[in-house]
Short mmCIF file of C-alpha atoms and ligand atoms in Angstrom, two decimals:
data_model
loop_
_atom_site.label_atom_id
_atom_site.label_comp_id
_atom_site.label_asym_id
_atom_site.label_seq_id
_atom_site.Cartn_x
_atom_site.Cartn_y
_atom_site.Cartn_z
CA MET A 1 3.13 -21.00 -12.26
CA THR A 2 0.43 -22.31 -14.39
CA ALA A 3 -0.55 -21.20 -17.78
CA ASP A 4 -3.59 -20.16 -16.30
CA THR A 5 -2.36 -18.28 -13.34
CA ARG A 6 0.08 -16.40 -15.70
CA ALA A 7 -3.12 -15.78 -18.01
CA ASP A 8 -4.90 -14.77 -14.87
CA ALA A 9 -2.03 -12.65 -13.94
CA ASP A 10 -1.83 -11.00 -17.09
CA ARG A 11 -5.32 -10.33 -17.40
CA LEU A 12 -4.94 -8.61 -13.87
CA VAL A 13 -2.32 -6.53 -15.25
CA ALA A 14 -3.71 -5.47 -18.30
CA ALA A 15 -7.13 -4.32 -16.26
CA ALA A 16 -4.69 -2.55 -13.67
CA ARG A 17 -3.46 -0.49 -16.62
CA ALA A 18 -6.72 0.33 -17.38
CA GLY A 19 -7.26 4.48 -16.27
CA GLN A 20 -3.77 4.90 -15.68
CA ASP A 21 -1.32 7.42 -17.10
CA GLU A 22 0.07 6.20 -20.31
CA GLN A 23 3.79 7.14 -19.27
CA ALA A 24 3.03 4.84 -16.27
CA GLN A 25 2.10 2.41 -18.25
CA ALA A 26 5.02 2.73 -20.44
CA ASP A 27 7.62 2.83 -17.41
CA PRO A 28 6.77 0.71 -14.13
CA VAL A 29 8.24 1.22 -10.70
CA LEU A 30 6.92 -2.06 -9.42
CA ASP A 31 5.93 -5.18 -11.27
CA VAL A 32 4.43 -7.85 -8.90
CA ARG A 33 3.59 -11.30 -9.99
CA ASP A 34 2.06 -14.14 -7.82
CA LEU A 35 3.35 -12.70 -5.02
CA THR A 36 1.81 -15.33 -2.18
CA VAL A 37 3.31 -15.10 1.63
CA SER A 38 2.32 -17.45 4.71
CA TYR A 39 2.88 -17.48 8.31
CA ILE A 40 4.31 -21.02 8.95
CA GLY A 41 3.09 -22.25 12.05
CA PRO A 42 3.74 -25.72 13.92
CA ASP A 43 0.17 -26.25 12.45
CA GLY A 44 1.07 -25.58 9.11
CA GLY A 45 0.91 -22.76 7.51
CA THR A 46 -1.58 -19.42 6.91
CA VAL A 47 -1.57 -18.01 3.55
CA ALA A 48 -2.30 -14.50 4.11
CA CYS A 49 -1.34 -13.43 0.61
CA ARG A 50 -2.26 -15.21 -2.06
CA ASP A 51 -1.07 -15.10 -6.00
CA VAL A 52 -1.15 -11.02 -5.62
CA SER A 53 -0.19 -9.22 -9.25
CA PHE A 54 -0.56 -6.14 -9.86
CA GLN A 55 1.96 -3.10 -11.20
CA LEU A 56 2.80 0.45 -10.24
CA GLY A 57 3.52 3.21 -12.54
CA ARG A 58 6.29 5.70 -11.90
CA GLY A 59 4.72 8.58 -9.99
CA GLU A 60 1.74 6.73 -9.59
CA VAL A 61 -0.59 6.43 -5.87
CA LEU A 62 -1.99 3.10 -5.73
CA GLY A 63 -4.08 2.84 -2.20
CA ILE A 64 -4.95 -0.70 -0.62
CA ALA A 65 -8.09 -1.51 1.35
CA GLY A 66 -9.77 -4.04 2.80
CA GLU A 67 -10.96 -5.04 6.61
CA SER A 68 -8.69 -5.67 9.52
CA GLY A 69 -6.69 -9.31 8.92
CA SER A 70 -7.38 -8.91 4.79
CA GLY A 71 -3.43 -9.14 4.38
CA LYS A 72 -2.49 -5.73 3.75
CA SER A 73 0.40 -5.23 5.86
CA THR A 74 1.67 -8.70 5.12
CA LEU A 75 1.73 -7.60 1.36
CA ILE A 76 3.22 -4.77 1.80
CA THR A 77 6.31 -6.00 4.20
CA ALA A 78 6.70 -8.52 1.64
CA LEU A 79 6.90 -6.08 -0.88
CA THR A 80 9.72 -3.92 0.98
CA ARG A 81 10.82 -7.12 2.33
CA LEU A 82 10.61 -6.17 5.73
CA GLN A 83 8.50 -9.18 6.68
CA ARG A 84 10.06 -11.46 9.35
CA PRO A 85 9.25 -14.94 10.30
CA PRO A 86 6.94 -16.78 10.60
CA ALA A 87 6.10 -14.46 7.33
CA THR A 88 7.76 -16.34 4.23
CA THR A 89 7.08 -15.34 0.74
CA THR A 90 6.66 -19.06 -1.07
CA ALA A 91 6.02 -17.75 -4.48
CA GLY A 92 5.85 -15.11 -6.94
CA SER A 93 8.04 -12.26 -7.98
CA ILE A 94 8.40 -8.30 -6.83
CA VAL A 95 10.31 -6.56 -9.83
CA PHE A 96 11.62 -3.36 -8.58
CA HIS A 97 12.48 -0.93 -11.74
CA PRO A 98 14.85 1.54 -11.12
CA ALA A 99 15.07 4.47 -13.12
CA GLY A 100 16.83 4.16 -16.42
CA ARG A 101 18.40 0.65 -15.02
CA PRO A 102 17.36 -2.94 -15.56
CA GLY A 103 14.60 -4.36 -12.96
CA ILE A 104 15.81 -6.14 -9.78
CA ASP A 105 13.56 -9.22 -8.43
CA LEU A 106 13.49 -8.61 -4.75
CA VAL A 107 12.38 -11.82 -3.81
CA PRO A 108 15.81 -13.39 -3.79
CA LEU A 109 17.63 -10.30 -2.82
CA GLY A 110 20.03 -10.82 0.24
CA ALA A 111 20.18 -7.99 3.32
CA ARG A 112 23.28 -6.34 1.78
CA ALA A 113 21.42 -6.02 -1.70
CA LEU A 114 18.29 -4.74 -0.11
CA ARG A 115 20.24 -2.56 2.33
CA LYS A 116 21.39 -0.90 -0.81
CA LEU A 117 17.86 -0.22 -1.86
CA ARG A 118 16.24 0.90 0.94
CA TRP A 119 15.90 4.45 1.78
CA THR A 120 17.64 5.52 -1.41
CA SER A 121 15.16 3.93 -3.65
CA MET A 122 12.33 2.44 -1.74
CA SER A 123 11.64 3.92 1.84
CA ILE A 124 8.26 2.86 3.96
CA VAL A 125 6.13 5.10 6.67
CA LEU A 126 4.44 2.50 8.85
CA GLN A 127 1.89 3.10 11.30
CA SER A 128 3.41 4.04 14.41
CA ALA A 129 5.50 7.12 14.16
CA MET A 130 6.57 6.90 17.83
CA ASP A 131 7.88 3.35 16.76
CA ALA A 132 9.41 4.83 13.38
CA LEU A 133 11.66 7.47 15.63
CA ASN A 134 14.59 6.88 17.83
CA PRO A 135 13.01 8.35 21.11
CA VAL A 136 16.28 9.02 22.29
CA MET A 137 17.69 11.20 19.24
CA ARG A 138 16.94 14.80 18.56
CA LEU A 139 15.22 14.57 15.17
CA GLY A 140 17.80 16.48 13.20
CA ASP A 141 20.29 13.80 14.75
CA GLN A 142 18.16 11.21 13.30
CA PHE A 143 17.99 12.91 9.81
CA ALA A 144 21.81 13.11 9.63
CA ASP A 145 22.15 9.94 10.35
CA VAL A 146 19.86 8.33 7.43
CA LEU A 147 21.39 11.20 4.96
CA ARG A 148 25.48 10.82 5.94
CA THR A 149 24.65 7.02 5.75
CA HIS A 150 23.45 6.86 2.28
CA ASN A 151 24.77 9.76 0.89
CA ARG A 152 29.09 9.25 0.97
CA GLY A 153 30.60 12.49 1.73
CA MET A 154 27.99 14.38 3.05
CA ASP A 155 29.30 16.26 5.80
CA ARG A 156 27.18 17.79 8.70
CA ALA A 157 26.58 21.07 7.59
CA ALA A 158 25.08 19.92 4.21
CA ALA A 159 22.99 17.46 6.38
CA ARG A 160 21.92 20.51 8.27
CA THR A 161 20.55 21.95 5.30
CA ARG A 162 19.10 18.96 3.87
CA THR A 163 17.24 18.35 7.09
CA THR A 164 15.78 21.72 7.20
CA GLU A 165 14.56 21.52 3.61
CA LEU A 166 13.17 18.49 3.98
CA LEU A 167 11.41 19.48 7.80
CA GLY A 168 10.47 22.42 5.27
CA MET A 169 8.76 20.04 2.66
CA VAL A 170 6.57 18.86 5.45
CA GLY A 171 5.65 22.40 7.09
CA ILE A 172 8.17 21.82 10.27
CA SER A 173 10.23 25.15 11.42
CA ALA A 174 13.93 24.32 11.59
CA ASP A 175 14.43 24.35 15.04
CA ARG A 176 12.35 21.47 15.60
CA ALA A 177 15.59 19.44 14.46
CA ARG A 178 16.44 20.04 17.96
CA SER A 179 13.87 18.49 19.27
CA PHE A 180 13.30 14.79 20.74
CA PRO A 181 10.12 12.89 19.36
CA HIS A 182 8.21 13.11 22.53
CA GLU A 183 8.31 17.15 22.17
CA MET A 184 6.34 16.79 19.54
CA SER A 185 2.47 16.23 18.76
CA GLY A 186 1.32 13.03 17.39
CA GLY A 187 0.57 14.66 13.70
CA MET A 188 4.48 16.54 13.79
CA ARG A 189 6.04 13.36 14.36
CA GLN A 190 4.13 11.49 11.48
CA ARG A 191 4.80 14.26 9.38
CA ALA A 192 8.86 14.00 10.24
CA THR A 193 8.77 10.03 9.54
CA ILE A 194 7.00 11.05 6.31
CA ALA A 195 9.91 13.54 5.50
CA LEU A 196 12.36 11.07 6.81
CA ALA A 197 11.19 8.58 4.14
CA LEU A 198 11.51 11.41 1.81
CA ALA A 199 15.34 12.36 2.97
CA CYS A 200 16.86 10.00 0.31
CA SER A 201 14.73 10.60 -2.96
CA PRO A 202 13.53 7.60 -3.30
CA GLN A 203 11.34 6.28 -6.20
CA LEU A 204 8.91 4.58 -4.37
CA VAL A 205 7.52 5.17 -0.52
CA VAL A 206 5.33 2.62 0.87
CA MET A 207 2.83 4.05 3.93
CA ASP A 208 0.91 1.52 6.30
CA GLU A 209 -1.99 3.21 7.86
CA PRO A 210 0.50 6.49 7.92
CA THR A 211 -2.29 8.87 9.24
CA THR A 212 -4.24 6.31 11.64
CA ALA A 213 -2.68 8.08 14.83
CA VAL A 214 -3.99 11.99 14.17
CA ASP A 215 -7.51 13.25 13.59
CA VAL A 216 -9.17 13.47 10.65
CA VAL A 217 -8.54 17.02 9.68
CA MET A 218 -4.58 16.09 10.32
CA GLN A 219 -4.81 12.89 8.23
CA ARG A 220 -6.39 15.42 5.14
CA GLN A 221 -3.30 17.71 5.52
CA ILE A 222 -0.70 15.17 5.74
CA LEU A 223 -1.86 13.16 2.82
CA ALA A 224 -2.30 16.50 1.03
CA GLN A 225 1.63 17.16 1.59
CA VAL A 226 2.40 13.76 0.41
CA LEU A 227 0.70 14.33 -2.81
CA ARG A 228 2.06 17.94 -3.37
CA LEU A 229 5.44 16.34 -2.84
CA ARG A 230 4.44 13.38 -4.69
CA ARG A 231 3.67 15.99 -8.07
CA GLU A 232 7.12 17.66 -7.23
CA LEU A 233 9.73 14.83 -6.61
CA GLY A 234 7.83 12.30 -8.90
CA PHE A 235 8.01 9.29 -6.72
CA ALA A 236 5.48 6.53 -6.43
CA VAL A 237 3.24 5.61 -3.64
CA ILE A 238 1.56 3.17 -1.86
CA ILE A 239 -0.88 3.68 0.63
CA VAL A 240 -2.48 1.18 2.93
CA THR A 241 -5.86 1.96 4.96
CA HIS A 242 -8.89 0.84 6.29
CA ASP A 243 -10.27 3.91 5.07
CA LEU A 244 -11.40 4.03 1.01
CA SER A 245 -13.13 7.11 1.61
CA LEU A 246 -9.85 8.88 2.27
CA LEU A 247 -8.00 6.55 -0.51
CA LEU A 248 -10.81 7.55 -2.69
CA GLU A 249 -9.48 10.97 -2.56
CA VAL A 250 -6.15 10.45 -2.76
CA ALA A 251 -5.10 7.58 -5.01
CA ASP A 252 -4.99 6.93 -8.70
CA ARG A 253 -5.94 3.52 -8.54
CA ILE A 254 -7.06 1.29 -5.47
CA ALA A 255 -6.47 -2.24 -4.71
CA ILE A 256 -9.39 -4.11 -2.32
CA MET A 257 -7.97 -7.05 -0.37
CA TYR A 258 -10.23 -9.70 0.91
CA ALA A 259 -8.98 -12.90 2.45
CA GLY A 260 -5.24 -12.21 0.91
CA ARG A 261 -6.36 -11.92 -2.26
CA ILE A 262 -6.73 -8.51 -4.79
CA VAL A 263 -10.65 -8.86 -5.33
CA GLU A 264 -10.60 -5.88 -7.13
CA ILE A 265 -8.30 -3.14 -8.50
CA GLY A 266 -9.25 -0.37 -10.59
CA SER A 267 -9.07 3.73 -11.17
CA ALA A 268 -10.27 5.35 -7.82
CA ARG A 269 -13.07 6.94 -10.08
CA ALA A 270 -14.75 3.79 -11.40
CA LEU A 271 -14.33 1.99 -7.47
CA TYR A 272 -16.20 5.30 -6.73
CA ARG A 273 -18.86 5.30 -9.12
CA SER A 274 -19.34 1.55 -10.00
CA PRO A 275 -17.40 -0.95 -8.07
CA ALA A 276 -17.83 -4.18 -9.77
CA HIS A 277 -16.92 -6.39 -6.54
CA PRO A 278 -19.80 -7.05 -3.84
CA TYR A 279 -17.14 -6.29 -1.81
CA THR A 280 -16.11 -3.22 -2.50
CA ARG A 281 -19.48 -1.96 -2.56
CA GLY A 282 -19.92 -2.77 0.63
CA LEU A 283 -16.66 -1.37 2.03
CA ARG A 284 -17.73 2.04 -0.20
CA ASP A 285 -20.92 2.07 1.65
CA SER A 286 -19.70 1.67 4.89
CA PHE A 287 -17.90 4.93 4.91
CA PRO A 288 -19.59 8.43 4.70
CA PRO A 289 -19.13 10.24 1.65
CA LEU A 290 -16.45 13.18 1.88
CA HIS A 291 -17.88 15.32 -0.50
CA ALA A 292 -21.88 14.55 -0.78
CA PRO A 293 -24.67 14.68 1.59
CA LEU A 294 -24.91 12.33 4.47
CA THR A 295 -26.51 8.84 3.59
CA THR A 296 -27.30 5.79 5.52
CA LEU A 297 -24.28 3.89 6.25
CA HIS A 298 -24.48 -0.06 5.65
CA GLY A 299 -21.87 -1.98 7.16
CA ILE A 300 -20.82 -5.24 5.47
CA PRO A 301 -22.78 -8.23 7.79
CA GLY A 302 -20.33 -11.03 9.42
CA THR A 303 -16.59 -10.87 9.68
CA PRO A 304 -13.86 -11.70 7.70
CA PRO A 305 -13.30 -15.31 7.16
CA ASP A 306 -10.02 -17.46 9.52
CA LEU A 307 -7.48 -17.77 6.69
CA ARG A 308 -6.68 -21.36 7.91
CA ARG A 309 -10.04 -22.43 6.91
CA LEU A 310 -11.28 -20.41 3.73
CA PRO A 311 -14.88 -21.07 2.68
CA SER A 312 -14.72 -22.93 -0.71
CA GLY A 313 -15.70 -21.17 -3.62
CA CYS A 314 -15.92 -17.65 -3.13
CA PRO A 315 -14.23 -16.81 0.29
CA PHE A 316 -16.45 -13.91 0.24
CA HIS A 317 -20.02 -15.87 -0.30
CA PRO A 318 -20.74 -16.29 3.54
CA ARG A 319 -21.10 -12.72 3.24
CA CYS A 320 -22.13 -11.68 -0.12
CA PRO A 321 -25.69 -10.23 -0.54
CA VAL A 322 -25.94 -11.46 -4.17
CA ALA A 323 -24.46 -14.65 -4.16
CA VAL A 324 -26.05 -17.37 -6.19
CA ASP A 325 -25.61 -21.15 -5.29
CA ALA A 326 -22.24 -22.02 -7.60
CA CYS A 327 -20.45 -18.95 -5.62
CA SER A 328 -19.69 -21.74 -2.39
CA THR A 329 -18.86 -24.66 -4.75
CA THR A 330 -16.48 -22.44 -7.76
CA PRO A 331 -13.94 -19.70 -7.30
CA PRO A 332 -14.56 -16.54 -9.24
CA PRO A 333 -12.40 -15.85 -12.12
CA LEU A 334 -10.96 -12.78 -12.67
CA VAL A 335 -12.58 -10.54 -14.96
CA SER A 336 -11.87 -7.23 -16.45
CA LEU A 337 -13.62 -4.37 -17.33
CA PRO A 338 -12.67 -0.89 -18.96
CA GLU A 339 -11.69 0.55 -15.61
CA GLN A 340 -11.32 -1.94 -13.26
CA ALA A 341 -10.50 -5.78 -12.86
CA ALA A 342 -12.57 -7.72 -10.20
CA GLU A 343 -12.97 -11.55 -9.12
CA CYS A 344 -16.65 -12.34 -8.92
CA LEU A 345 -18.63 -14.86 -10.76
CA LEU A 346 -21.47 -12.65 -11.68
CA LEU A 347 -19.52 -10.55 -13.62
CA THR A 348 -19.10 -13.57 -16.23
CA ASN A 349 -21.43 -13.70 -19.14
CA GLU A 350 -22.76 -17.12 -18.53
CA GLU A 351 -23.80 -15.94 -14.83
CA ALA A 352 -24.78 -12.64 -15.57
CA SER A 353 -27.18 -14.18 -18.47
N1 ATP B 401 2.67 -12.86 13.27
C1 ATP B 401 1.66 -13.55 12.63
N2 ATP B 401 1.90 -15.29 13.26
C2 ATP B 401 0.36 -15.72 12.25
N3 ATP B 401 -0.37 -15.18 11.37
C3 ATP B 401 -0.40 -13.98 11.34
C4 ATP B 401 0.65 -13.28 11.45
N4 ATP B 401 0.56 -11.73 11.33
C5 ATP B 401 -0.77 -11.85 10.53
N5 ATP B 401 -1.25 -13.32 10.39
C6 ATP B 401 -2.44 -13.78 9.84
O1 ATP B 401 -2.46 -12.70 8.29
C7 ATP B 401 -3.47 -12.12 8.43
C8 ATP B 401 -3.40 -10.69 7.99
O2 ATP B 401 -2.66 -9.95 8.64
P1 ATP B 401 -2.34 -8.55 7.97
O3 ATP B 401 -1.90 -7.90 9.25
O4 ATP B 401 -1.75 -8.68 6.95
O5 ATP B 401 -3.54 -7.75 8.03
P2 ATP B 401 -3.90 -6.29 7.73
O6 ATP B 401 -5.00 -6.17 6.50
O7 ATP B 401 -2.81 -5.30 7.52
O8 ATP B 401 -5.00 -6.01 9.20
P3 ATP B 401 -5.14 -4.68 9.75
O9 ATP B 401 -6.00 -3.81 9.01
O10 ATP B 401 -5.52 -5.09 10.96
O11 ATP B 401 -3.70 -3.76 9.86
C9 ATP B 401 -4.41 -12.10 9.58
O12 ATP B 401 -5.45 -12.32 9.85
C10 ATP B 401 -3.37 -13.20 10.44
O13 ATP B 401 -4.35 -14.30 10.07
S1 SF4 B 402 -18.47 -14.61 -6.79
FE1 SF4 B 402 -20.65 -15.10 -5.62
S2 SF4 B 402 -20.23 -14.48 -3.71
FE2 SF4 B 402 -18.04 -13.99 -4.42
S3 SF4 B 402 -18.51 -11.51 -4.39
FE3 SF4 B 402 -19.29 -12.84 -6.53
S4 SF4 B 402 -21.82 -12.71 -6.12
FE4 SF4 B 402 -20.57 -12.68 -4.02
MG1 MG B 403 -1.81 -3.81 8.59
#
């Protein structure tokens, strides 16, 4: 890593800490530095995640938003080391800090060491709950399977008791343990998946579009439950979604991705009230406000770039409503503001003056 990229990462981390709970700053659960992930193909590689750096505090909720293809899933499958070829982590580190133990860089870890961390230290909720649950196993058996694999010595009766407790946490009655996934509604399956992710009391839960399969009312109910459980159990959460307005309600901080980079990261309050990056402003204005009178929605013109042929300078310049000439030639610097950090030329003093 060059001195410049290290300085950028340090600035980003410093800014990312802005507005964050002090205890979380002192006690990060995840520290990601310069993470770069490519899809390697016969005609070269597509860099879908470029030099991504951020820190996640213990018990914090970080939302990740961005249009389709911006690299959200690539980032979180790399974070959880669930990526499959042709995806390859080509640079960077992902240091996971188990409570009270030294940090572990997940990037070089082998399959065996990763298996020890999954479920018990970190777990993931995928977009499609139907895919996450085994269609030919009763729900209770799936819970027992996870619980007994990761808690040596747990007998069937204890697993049943814990399953009842876990299902109860997400508002599912104990008799549903006898159901197969196809006998449950989409919302119930999604809540069961979340309960399963919490089965072994992980310190980090990563959720990729956890509520897209359910309606808006159910989305709110599920996320409200996740937040309540987070308060009670203290795990940190990363939630990925297209829906920035949803994140503005539930996240402590939000990272906005565009063309494989985090172009803005900061407190949810700052990104709602005063987004610094024109792309964040565009995203915010593309969704109806949830607790305010309806206003005219403005989409973002154009489409995200082909990652194999990124525009020069700022990758957002062909779509940016406030671009200046320099935007097409000069890569934007990362600029730290009191509650957020963003990559935009207009935020530098020279350009702004
Ligand atoms: N299997 C693959 N092979 C090659 N390139 C891929 C592959 N999967 C993703 N990509 C590339 O990575 C980019 C980012 O994909 P990713 O799935 O991470 O985006 P996303 O932000 O999660 O999108 P969505 O909101 O649609 O889920 C894609 O635009 C594509 O260029
Ligand atoms: S650097 Fe230029 S093109 Fe990029 S977001 Fe800022 S103003 Fe827009
Ligand atoms: Mg995705």
